[in-house]
């Protein structure tokens, strides 16, 4: 990836809709907001919280840092997230406005107004209550991309039951881990999921997960009938979503909760141990979802917004379920994948639905570039994309060549490309250009949003000068930050506010560098053992323990290798209990291990490459030499000194990819 130094500034681009200015209209306006926050951090956030959210009971306390880093925001204020996303729209004249344009995998389109969405959410909320789900109970959601996904999340929010959405690509075992860790009392799923014409039996996977034990608390499984495929049924526990909805009134008094009441728990990978449940609050989280829709995306009443993420990830939480609805936007929700029935699907959908703001992952862009270059029929230039005015990316660094292609061929050279940096833990955008305002640099996420006090420090927590790399930290707490790791406060404190940095800086886990002239940030990638594969976070340790659990495997080490399309590829080094495989056994066993990881975690964690050796290369003190393995994975000569390695001869064995 080229650095800021080698890439010229692209003048601020982006045309606000005719006759209107952007939410933050100039760099001066941006600087004024930054200054306002710097002058009185709490007053700044309090002003936003009063202006952007509707409170049942206004807050009188702003930040409570008595138990730092367990910060609390607007604690004595009361509100309801679903009220802010639905009822508020009915009151403000959006009742008949389209909330969701849904397109199924096979291209069928349906629309839902805010009024209809409100009634569906109320019915499901009533049904959940009728089944005994109450404030504070956790509900796991394992659904495909659908209107029902948003209905389910909002219904949970309406009754104050924190949801825990699990991505449909996770296996029964991963689902089980999350159900038990979060202590769910109900699950909302579908009979089947459909993607690229293929079905996946979600309900059967739920049954499999529930049969693994420790799930007695789960009394209800609600099933959305997506395909009508045959499913196993457990009487008393299982219920069809449409039947539950039919039986219920279409209004539902919201549960008014403290701003600090957990809105959801979302699991993400860390560098060690099992996935951690990132707990978000109701007030602070929703505030930033709404504000960033306006500041970053400059959302206007007639925009058509499309975020291509899955609701199983934070991007789908903030920029599908909560952000767009909190500001009364019309959005597209897509069930399928960008390459089905062909790689022109995104461009075709942008044309047909007149999308004006488009938000996707660099991996998607990179893979579509390849297809577009090979086949003019799926090239964005073959579609009318003139409705687009803002483009965004998220999830991983975007290389300047992909950025330029996106800008030129998708944006027609007139749309700003916003490289938005943030994380599951941050709730919403942290560092991002503002459309039409911030001069852009391909490959840089530019400047922190007002109120976000980002800095780059060395390993002891001291700020490094611009131009010198370090680790990214956020110095002051902000309302949409992670509150804790579900059930594991020590992991929250030690992982995010480490003592080595003084215990008062939020550690993002990414390396970063600021440009000497512009002060722009460029994210250089994770500094821990977290991989980013296609914009999905994967812990190397998780994959290692999945592999090690396989009866064939004696030992495994997993590293990432830079990958042109997917950002990083997973490379596994494996020592079998039996002899090192040769000939056709190499592929056979590698495939078996890949399938094993697919079952243990999910298809997204399957290693791209598996290499076998007689033993794991280790130092004399028994530590796996990961740095060397990373070089080996890249196909580099192992230049590091191998004299400290106990068994250097095995490195050559591993140099051979299976
Ligand atoms: O490494 C950073 C990368 O994705 C990580 C967060 O992953 P997750 O919690 O799954 O959330 C992804 C969607 C918000 C970060 O620690 N990342 C995210 N956005 C960018 C990025 N890396 C570079 N540039 C970005 N714009």
XYZ file of C-alpha atoms and ligand atoms in Angstrom:
684
model
C 0.000 0.000 0.000
C 1.363 3.414 -0.840
C 1.697 5.934 1.914
C 0.280 9.400 2.139
C 3.588 10.851 1.043
C 3.336 9.219 -2.351
C -0.311 9.974 -3.060
C -1.518 13.412 -4.055
C -4.462 15.095 -2.392
C -7.690 14.795 -4.300
C -9.633 18.030 -3.993
C -12.798 17.835 -1.946
C -15.426 16.210 -4.105
C -19.071 15.612 -3.757
C -22.012 17.627 -4.697
C -24.689 18.006 -2.101
C -28.206 17.738 -3.509
C -29.078 20.881 -5.464
C -29.482 23.981 -3.397
C -28.439 22.370 -0.131
C -25.260 22.201 1.842
C -23.757 19.185 3.564
C -24.437 18.584 7.269
C -20.967 19.849 8.132
C -20.585 22.322 5.325
C -16.928 23.295 5.320
C -13.556 22.602 6.882
C -14.158 25.693 9.010
C -17.414 24.214 10.266
C -15.580 20.952 10.970
C -12.846 22.790 12.884
C -15.438 24.723 14.851
C -17.036 21.459 15.989
C -13.644 19.995 16.877
C -12.930 23.136 18.897
C -16.310 22.987 20.610
C -15.596 19.404 21.699
C -12.063 20.277 22.794
C -13.308 23.152 24.891
C -15.964 21.202 26.741
C -16.120 17.537 25.775
C -19.153 16.761 27.913
C -21.176 19.806 26.923
C -20.518 19.006 23.267
C -21.868 15.471 23.595
C -24.782 16.608 25.740
C -25.799 19.085 23.066
C -25.757 16.379 20.404
C -27.692 13.968 22.613
C -30.405 16.560 23.194
C -30.587 17.529 19.527
C -30.509 14.100 17.902
C -32.385 11.785 20.250
C -35.857 11.851 21.699
C -35.761 11.257 25.430
C -38.617 10.020 27.567
C -36.834 11.443 30.556
C -34.097 13.985 29.896
C -30.683 13.201 31.341
C -29.102 15.440 33.955
C -25.789 13.584 34.154
C -23.526 13.557 31.127
C -20.374 11.500 31.683
C -19.835 9.377 34.746
C -16.171 8.382 34.924
C -16.051 7.376 38.568
C -15.491 3.743 37.611
C -13.261 4.397 34.581
C -12.771 2.786 32.114
C -16.343 1.601 32.681
C -17.670 4.939 31.457
C -21.342 5.807 31.586
C -23.093 8.409 29.470
C -26.450 10.132 30.021
C -27.095 7.516 32.702
C -30.230 8.972 34.309
C -31.845 9.732 30.943
C -34.512 7.349 29.702
C -35.377 6.480 26.128
C -36.168 3.613 23.816
C -34.170 2.886 20.676
C -37.085 1.528 18.670
C -39.180 4.564 19.620
C -36.423 6.768 18.215
C -36.203 4.712 15.022
C -39.921 4.146 14.388
C -42.500 6.135 16.380
C -40.491 9.281 15.892
C -40.770 8.868 12.131
C -44.512 8.452 12.305
C -44.760 11.659 14.286
C -42.556 13.594 11.875
C -44.486 12.825 8.688
C -42.476 9.825 7.510
C -45.244 7.263 8.091
C -45.782 6.610 4.391
C -42.151 6.990 3.469
C -40.381 3.841 2.306
C -38.121 2.627 5.093
C -36.795 -0.445 3.331
C -36.499 -1.510 -0.285
C -35.805 -5.202 0.029
C -34.341 -7.197 -2.833
C -34.192 -10.959 -2.507
C -31.473 -13.203 -3.843
C -33.581 -13.999 -6.907
C -34.359 -10.352 -7.593
C -37.842 -9.933 -6.149
C -38.352 -6.468 -4.701
C -40.669 -5.431 -1.910
C -40.945 -2.210 0.039
C -41.905 -1.460 3.612
C -43.044 1.936 4.858
C -42.160 3.305 8.270
C -45.781 2.742 9.304
C -45.670 -0.922 8.266
C -42.272 -1.464 9.849
C -43.570 0.031 13.084
C -46.542 -2.347 13.161
C -44.438 -5.394 12.423
C -41.975 -4.480 15.156
C -44.802 -3.868 17.627
C -46.427 -7.220 16.845
C -43.221 -9.166 17.311
C -42.392 -7.179 20.465
C -45.807 -8.103 21.871
C -45.302 -11.729 20.881
C -41.932 -11.897 22.597
C -43.439 -10.364 25.717
C -46.301 -12.855 25.565
C -43.699 -15.608 25.543
C -42.169 -14.230 28.711
C -39.228 -12.325 27.241
C -38.694 -9.268 29.417
C -36.390 -6.322 29.909
C -32.791 -7.455 30.265
C -33.339 -10.940 28.771
C -31.048 -11.741 25.864
C -32.344 -12.842 22.483
C -30.078 -14.431 19.879
C -30.890 -13.542 16.282
C -29.645 -15.906 13.561
C -31.299 -14.608 10.432
C -30.496 -13.959 6.802
C -30.449 -10.432 5.413
C -34.126 -9.562 5.458
C -36.719 -7.077 6.604
C -37.335 -9.613 9.358
C -33.764 -9.121 10.592
C -34.431 -5.446 11.240
C -37.873 -6.227 12.685
C -36.340 -8.738 15.085
C -33.607 -6.375 16.297
C -36.004 -3.464 16.708
C -38.567 -5.657 18.486
C -35.925 -6.671 21.024
C -34.961 -3.031 21.485
C -38.615 -2.140 21.983
C -38.962 -4.440 24.988
C -35.495 -3.730 26.373
C -34.190 -7.221 25.595
C -30.581 -6.937 24.399
C -30.135 -8.777 21.116
C -27.168 -10.795 20.086
C -27.054 -11.214 16.329
C -24.970 -14.110 15.063
C -23.813 -14.006 11.442
C -25.492 -16.726 9.356
C -22.079 -18.004 8.245
C -21.159 -19.213 11.735
C -21.402 -22.915 12.507
C -23.656 -24.627 15.066
C -20.702 -24.772 17.441
C -19.975 -21.025 17.201
C -23.679 -20.311 17.570
C -23.833 -22.546 20.647
C -20.874 -20.745 22.186
C -22.643 -17.408 21.772
C -26.046 -18.677 22.973
C -24.527 -20.006 26.185
C -22.094 -17.157 26.765
C -24.774 -14.513 26.430
C -27.360 -16.654 28.266
C -30.130 -16.332 25.668
C -33.771 -17.060 26.543
C -35.058 -16.950 22.960
C -33.759 -17.321 19.421
C -35.110 -15.775 16.254
C -34.113 -17.584 13.082
C -35.378 -18.601 9.632
C -36.166 -21.967 8.127
C -33.454 -21.429 5.539
C -31.164 -18.758 4.206
C -30.804 -18.190 0.457
C -27.633 -16.786 -1.051
C -26.495 -17.134 -4.652
C -29.288 -19.613 -5.261
C -28.074 -21.921 -2.499
C -29.923 -22.614 0.715
C -28.497 -23.034 4.192
C -30.691 -24.694 6.840
C -30.523 -22.098 9.612
C -33.243 -23.668 11.770
C -31.521 -27.063 11.716
C -28.268 -25.374 12.731
C -30.093 -23.722 15.649
C -31.477 -27.120 16.698
C -28.003 -28.612 16.472
C -26.606 -25.792 18.610
C -29.368 -26.153 21.194
C -28.756 -29.890 21.400
C -25.155 -29.245 22.498
C -26.295 -28.610 26.049
C -26.293 -25.757 28.544
C -29.116 -24.066 26.690
C -32.071 -24.832 28.965
C -32.822 -21.151 29.345
C -33.916 -21.004 25.689
C -37.694 -21.374 25.872
C -38.651 -19.943 22.494
C -37.424 -20.326 18.937
C -39.173 -17.978 16.506
C -38.898 -18.965 12.856
C -39.275 -16.683 9.868
C -40.569 -18.735 6.946
C -38.235 -17.741 4.140
C -38.351 -20.730 1.805
C -40.995 -23.065 3.206
C -38.412 -25.852 3.270
C -38.992 -28.722 5.691
C -37.620 -28.121 9.159
C -37.490 -30.044 12.407
C -40.088 -28.815 14.911
C -40.207 -28.903 18.685
C -43.732 -28.279 19.911
C -44.140 -25.670 22.633
C -40.722 -24.178 21.942
C -40.886 -23.416 18.227
C -43.241 -20.823 16.728
C -43.683 -19.334 13.267
C -42.986 -15.626 13.136
C -46.021 -14.925 10.932
C -48.351 -16.785 13.284
C -47.007 -14.962 16.319
C -47.407 -11.631 14.541
C -50.958 -12.424 13.436
C -52.056 -12.994 16.989
C -50.794 -9.681 18.309
C -51.954 -6.069 18.444
C -50.017 -3.762 16.141
C -49.022 -1.224 18.747
C -46.764 -1.845 21.706
C -45.789 0.416 24.572
C -41.994 0.647 24.512
C -39.949 -0.292 27.539
C -38.326 2.944 28.637
C -34.769 2.165 29.640
C -31.789 4.017 31.037
C -29.400 5.305 28.393
C -26.918 2.802 29.813
C -29.214 -0.196 29.375
C -27.475 -2.658 27.037
C -28.979 -2.434 23.552
C -27.024 -5.403 22.252
C -24.087 -7.723 22.600
C -22.150 -8.518 19.438
C -19.352 -11.061 19.423
C -16.071 -10.273 17.752
C -12.649 -11.857 17.647
C -9.797 -10.862 19.871
C -6.157 -11.810 19.804
C -6.587 -14.416 22.514
C -9.277 -16.709 23.755
C -12.858 -17.139 22.659
C -14.762 -14.407 20.816
C -15.780 -11.595 23.124
C -19.251 -10.151 23.511
C -18.977 -6.434 22.890
C -21.701 -4.755 24.931
C -23.195 -1.503 23.679
C -25.451 0.968 25.436
C -28.790 2.307 24.238
C -28.340 6.089 24.410
C -24.713 6.659 23.513
C -24.726 4.062 20.748
C -27.907 5.301 19.111
C -26.726 8.878 19.325
C -23.630 8.181 17.254
C -25.554 5.993 14.778
C -27.845 8.956 14.082
C -25.175 11.673 14.105
C -22.776 9.846 11.784
C -25.616 9.180 9.311
C -25.835 12.954 9.056
C -22.200 13.977 9.339
C -20.499 11.236 7.377
C -23.218 10.274 4.945
C -24.900 13.681 4.792
C -28.216 11.837 4.681
C -31.060 13.910 3.223
C -34.783 13.088 3.060
C -34.708 12.008 -0.592
C -31.545 9.909 -0.433
C -31.574 6.186 -1.077
C -28.957 4.688 1.203
C -27.436 1.265 0.706
C -25.039 -0.396 3.100
C -24.127 -3.847 1.801
C -22.999 -5.264 5.154
C -24.712 -8.152 6.905
C -26.695 -7.485 10.083
C -24.454 -10.081 11.728
C -21.646 -7.500 11.857
C -21.454 -4.100 13.525
C -21.751 -2.289 10.189
C -25.151 -3.895 9.691
C -26.190 -2.923 13.216
C -25.250 0.730 12.960
C -25.755 1.478 9.276
C -28.734 -0.783 8.520
C -30.799 -1.426 11.628
C -30.308 1.712 13.703
C -28.648 4.607 11.844
C -30.853 4.840 8.744
C -34.078 4.377 10.710
C -33.063 6.836 13.438
C -32.821 9.530 10.763
C -35.859 8.405 8.746
C -33.918 7.361 5.661
C -34.962 5.075 2.812
C -32.543 2.185 2.518
C -31.917 -0.853 0.366
C -31.502 -4.231 2.052
C -30.108 -7.027 -0.083
C -30.387 -10.703 0.666
C -27.806 -11.995 -1.742
C -24.173 -11.683 -2.786
C -22.480 -9.224 -5.186
C -21.597 -11.897 -7.732
C -24.989 -13.533 -8.270
C -26.395 -13.950 -10.846
C -23.349 -12.043 -12.076
C -20.769 -9.532 -10.879
C -22.882 -6.628 -12.153
C -25.462 -7.162 -9.390
C -24.432 -4.160 -7.251
C -24.339 -1.765 -10.206
C -27.643 -3.062 -11.529
C -29.252 -2.591 -8.119
C -27.838 0.925 -7.731
C -29.368 1.789 -11.111
C -32.756 0.204 -10.454
C -33.178 1.521 -6.913
C -31.609 4.913 -7.667
C -29.149 4.570 -4.816
C -27.489 7.865 -3.872
C -25.225 6.746 -1.004
C -23.409 3.443 -1.309
C -21.349 1.844 1.458
C -19.388 -1.376 0.964
C -16.152 -3.205 1.762
C -12.850 -2.889 -0.114
C -12.813 -6.654 -0.660
C -16.089 -6.444 -2.578
C -14.703 -3.645 -4.728
C -11.468 -5.504 -5.435
C -13.242 -8.671 -6.469
C -15.701 -6.734 -8.665
C -12.830 -4.889 -10.356
C -11.482 -8.224 -11.548
C -14.829 -9.268 -12.998
C -15.505 -5.861 -14.537
C -12.141 -5.773 -16.251
C -12.815 -9.217 -17.703
C -16.390 -8.636 -18.849
C -17.770 -5.293 -20.015
C -21.335 -6.448 -19.316
C -20.678 -6.358 -15.558
C -18.564 -3.205 -15.630
C -20.115 -0.307 -13.683
C -19.694 1.749 -16.865
C -22.447 -0.357 -18.422
C -24.982 0.925 -15.884
C -26.563 4.261 -15.137
C -25.068 5.144 -11.764
C -25.813 8.845 -12.041
C -27.918 8.892 -8.851
C -24.836 8.201 -6.728
C -23.443 11.135 -4.773
C -21.452 9.565 -1.927
C -19.421 6.356 -1.762
C -18.040 4.754 1.369
C -15.830 1.868 2.368
C -15.307 0.102 5.659
C -13.717 -2.856 7.334
C -10.167 -2.915 6.045
C -7.590 -0.681 4.445
C -8.406 0.251 0.857
C -5.459 0.305 -1.504
C -5.186 3.460 -3.632
C -5.724 1.596 -6.907
C -9.047 0.140 -5.714
C -9.954 3.562 -4.276
C -9.258 5.247 -7.611
C -11.215 2.660 -9.569
C -14.183 2.991 -7.203
C -14.033 6.764 -7.469
C -13.715 6.814 -11.248
C -15.832 3.900 -12.471
C -18.507 3.755 -9.797
C -18.540 7.379 -8.717
C -17.949 8.801 -12.187
C -15.253 11.027 -10.677
C -17.879 13.156 -8.948
C -18.534 11.270 -5.711
C -16.301 11.460 -2.661
C -14.977 8.088 -1.492
C -15.166 7.983 2.278
C -12.722 5.551 3.828
C -14.382 5.128 7.210
C -12.295 3.669 10.013
C -14.073 2.197 13.008
C -14.635 -1.041 14.886
C -17.264 -3.219 16.547
C -16.164 -1.627 19.799
C -16.505 1.982 18.655
C -20.153 1.659 17.637
C -19.839 4.057 14.705
C -17.369 5.947 12.522
C -14.260 7.302 14.222
C -11.917 8.562 11.526
C -13.422 9.464 8.172
C -13.505 12.201 5.584
C -16.596 14.400 5.398
C -18.234 14.357 1.968
C -17.590 17.397 -0.150
C -15.508 18.935 2.609
C -12.374 16.959 3.453
C -9.743 16.885 0.695
C -9.248 13.201 0.051
C -6.183 11.006 -0.054
C -6.653 7.511 -1.453
C -5.712 5.049 1.277
C -6.206 7.455 4.159
C -9.220 7.700 6.437
C -8.117 11.331 6.951
C -9.320 12.990 10.177
C -11.244 12.023 13.322
C -14.846 13.113 13.603
C -15.506 15.972 16.022
C -15.555 14.657 19.599
C -13.249 11.736 18.766
C -9.873 12.344 20.357
C -7.669 10.016 18.306
C -3.897 9.913 18.707
C -0.947 7.718 17.821
C 1.313 6.622 20.649
C 4.354 4.442 21.255
C 4.343 1.312 23.382
C 4.424 3.315 26.595
C 1.537 5.587 25.704
C 3.501 8.677 24.625
C 2.282 10.436 21.514
C 4.610 10.031 18.544
C 5.358 12.876 16.160
C 3.477 12.995 12.859
C 5.177 10.916 10.215
C 6.169 8.290 12.748
C 4.069 5.162 13.130
C 2.618 3.858 16.366
C -0.562 2.428 17.765
C -3.911 4.108 17.480
C -5.611 5.174 20.706
C -8.636 7.251 21.641
C -7.862 9.493 24.564
C -11.249 10.616 25.755
C -14.283 8.382 26.240
C -17.088 8.854 23.719
C -20.763 7.902 24.039
C -20.923 5.032 21.519
C -17.935 3.174 22.927
C -18.045 -0.455 24.097
C -19.226 -0.625 27.726
C -17.708 -3.947 28.672
C -17.014 -7.436 27.429
C -20.137 -9.406 28.277
C -19.532 -11.345 31.483
C -15.829 -10.503 31.523
C -15.054 -6.986 32.787
C -11.388 -7.844 33.316
C -11.007 -8.692 29.670
C -12.507 -5.316 28.813
C -10.176 -3.383 31.103
C -7.010 -5.281 30.279
C -7.670 -5.551 26.568
C -8.793 -2.013 25.828
C -7.237 0.074 28.611
C -3.918 -1.706 29.153
C -1.708 -0.665 32.045
C 1.318 -0.393 29.727
C -0.298 2.627 28.107
C -1.167 4.140 31.472
C -4.633 2.576 31.778
C -6.480 5.615 30.455
C -6.170 5.262 26.668
C -8.557 3.183 24.558
C -6.364 0.845 22.515
C -7.874 0.149 19.115
C -5.471 -2.673 18.257
C -4.447 -1.056 14.979
C -1.198 0.468 13.874
C -1.447 3.926 12.331
C 0.607 6.808 11.044
C -0.205 10.500 10.637
C 1.003 12.439 7.663
C 3.587 15.069 8.518
C 1.870 17.808 6.481
C -1.836 17.104 6.628
C -2.091 15.267 9.944
C -4.164 12.663 8.110
C -4.370 9.186 9.586
C -3.575 6.034 7.664
C -4.382 2.729 9.319
C -1.616 0.229 8.747
C -3.398 -2.869 10.082
C -3.813 -4.814 13.296
C -0.897 -4.934 15.678
C -2.218 -7.996 17.473
C -3.004 -11.536 16.376
C -6.247 -10.558 14.720
C -6.580 -11.175 10.987
C -8.766 -9.235 8.613
C -10.040 -11.538 5.904
C -12.457 -9.897 3.468
C -13.122 -7.266 6.125
C -14.045 -9.954 8.669
C -12.169 -10.115 11.909
C -10.707 -13.503 12.782
C -8.491 -14.400 15.723
C -5.511 -16.572 14.823
C -5.798 -18.256 18.224
C -9.421 -19.217 17.562
C -8.474 -20.938 14.316
C -5.490 -22.575 16.004
C -7.618 -24.020 18.742
C -10.197 -25.208 16.231
C -7.459 -27.016 14.298
C -5.847 -28.406 17.440
C -9.200 -29.871 18.470
C -9.156 -32.092 15.374
C -8.152 -35.663 16.308
C -5.629 -35.744 13.458
C -3.742 -32.690 14.636
C -0.904 -32.525 17.130
C -0.166 -28.820 16.819
C -1.192 -25.861 14.683
C -0.092 -22.274 14.147
C -2.038 -19.758 12.087
C -0.782 -16.551 10.492
C -2.050 -14.053 7.943
C -0.539 -13.466 4.518
C -1.308 -10.315 2.532
C -3.838 -11.121 -0.202
C -4.521 -8.862 -3.156
C -8.268 -9.418 -3.156
C -9.201 -10.412 0.375
C -6.814 -8.217 2.327
C -5.379 -11.146 4.214
C -5.445 -14.901 3.674
C -5.346 -17.465 6.458
C -2.325 -19.759 6.345
C -2.170 -22.686 8.771
C 0.946 -24.614 9.722
C 0.042 -28.045 10.971
C 1.837 -30.926 12.592
C -0.196 -34.118 12.486
C -0.216 -36.810 15.156
C 0.645 -39.237 12.380
C 3.434 -38.812 9.832
C 3.689 -35.737 7.623
C 1.462 -36.425 4.613
C 2.897 -36.839 1.132
C 1.488 -37.116 -2.387
C -2.287 -37.016 -2.752
C -2.685 -37.269 1.032
C -1.558 -33.672 1.348
C -4.624 -32.284 -0.399
C -6.966 -34.871 1.092
C -5.960 -34.094 4.662
C -5.829 -30.350 4.014
C -9.412 -30.501 2.704
C -10.463 -32.516 5.716
C -8.943 -29.948 8.059
C -10.587 -27.087 6.171
C -13.963 -28.784 6.509
C -13.222 -29.302 10.196
C -12.581 -25.583 10.729
C -15.774 -24.842 8.785
C -17.706 -26.958 11.264
C -15.898 -25.644 14.324
C -16.149 -21.928 13.507
C -17.749 -21.363 10.107
C -16.732 -21.235 6.446
C -15.197 -17.760 6.843
C -12.448 -19.216 9.056
C -11.308 -21.926 6.645
C -7.576 -21.548 5.974
C -6.726 -20.733 2.392
C -3.521 -22.714 2.698
C -2.487 -25.528 4.998
C 1.135 -26.560 5.220
C 2.510 -29.615 6.966
C 5.749 -30.240 8.806
C 7.214 -32.887 11.131
C 7.327 -30.442 14.025
C 6.492 -26.826 14.774
C 9.517 -24.527 14.520
C 10.159 -23.254 18.029
C 12.741 -21.365 19.992
C 14.783 -23.238 22.533
C 12.397 -21.940 25.166
C 9.482 -23.545 23.318
C 7.849 -20.529 21.631
C 6.469 -20.936 18.121
C 8.449 -18.630 15.832
C 5.475 -16.805 14.364
C 7.463 -14.059 12.749
C 9.340 -16.645 10.720
C 6.124 -18.432 9.841
C 4.744 -15.151 8.520
C 7.749 -14.830 6.224
C 7.377 -18.441 5.145
C 3.675 -17.860 4.389
C 4.599 -14.928 2.170
C 7.033 -17.142 0.280
C 9.978 -15.080 1.497
C 13.386 -16.443 2.209
C 13.582 -16.738 5.953
C 16.019 -13.973 6.552
C 15.690 -13.867 10.311
C 18.380 -15.476 12.331
C 17.443 -19.138 12.725
C 20.157 -19.832 15.303
C 17.680 -19.436 18.131
C 15.386 -22.031 16.563
C 15.548 -25.460 18.095
C 14.643 -27.284 14.870
C 15.405 -24.996 11.888
C 15.170 -27.896 9.407
C 11.352 -27.966 9.630
C 11.092 -24.435 8.254
C 12.032 -25.749 4.825
C 9.271 -28.356 5.022
C 6.708 -25.666 5.715
C 7.894 -23.584 2.770
C 5.997 -26.000 0.545
C 2.330 -25.016 0.245
C -0.178 -27.858 0.108
O -8.268 -3.323 11.665
C -9.310 -2.385 11.573
C -10.203 -2.763 10.422
O -11.240 -3.549 10.970
C -11.078 -3.657 12.382
C -12.411 -3.655 13.046
O -13.122 -4.785 12.639
P -14.618 -4.974 13.083
O -14.729 -4.780 14.539
O -15.073 -6.268 12.534
O -15.400 -3.798 12.403
C -15.391 -3.675 11.024
C -16.409 -2.646 10.604
C -16.383 -1.384 11.352
C -10.235 -2.476 12.754
O -9.590 -2.675 13.983
N -10.782 -1.584 9.759
C -12.050 -1.142 9.830
N -12.226 -0.066 9.034
C -11.032 0.194 8.455
C -10.105 -0.769 8.928
N -8.824 -0.756 8.556
C -8.427 0.194 7.699
N -9.263 1.137 7.199
C -10.559 1.175 7.538
N -11.365 2.094 7.017
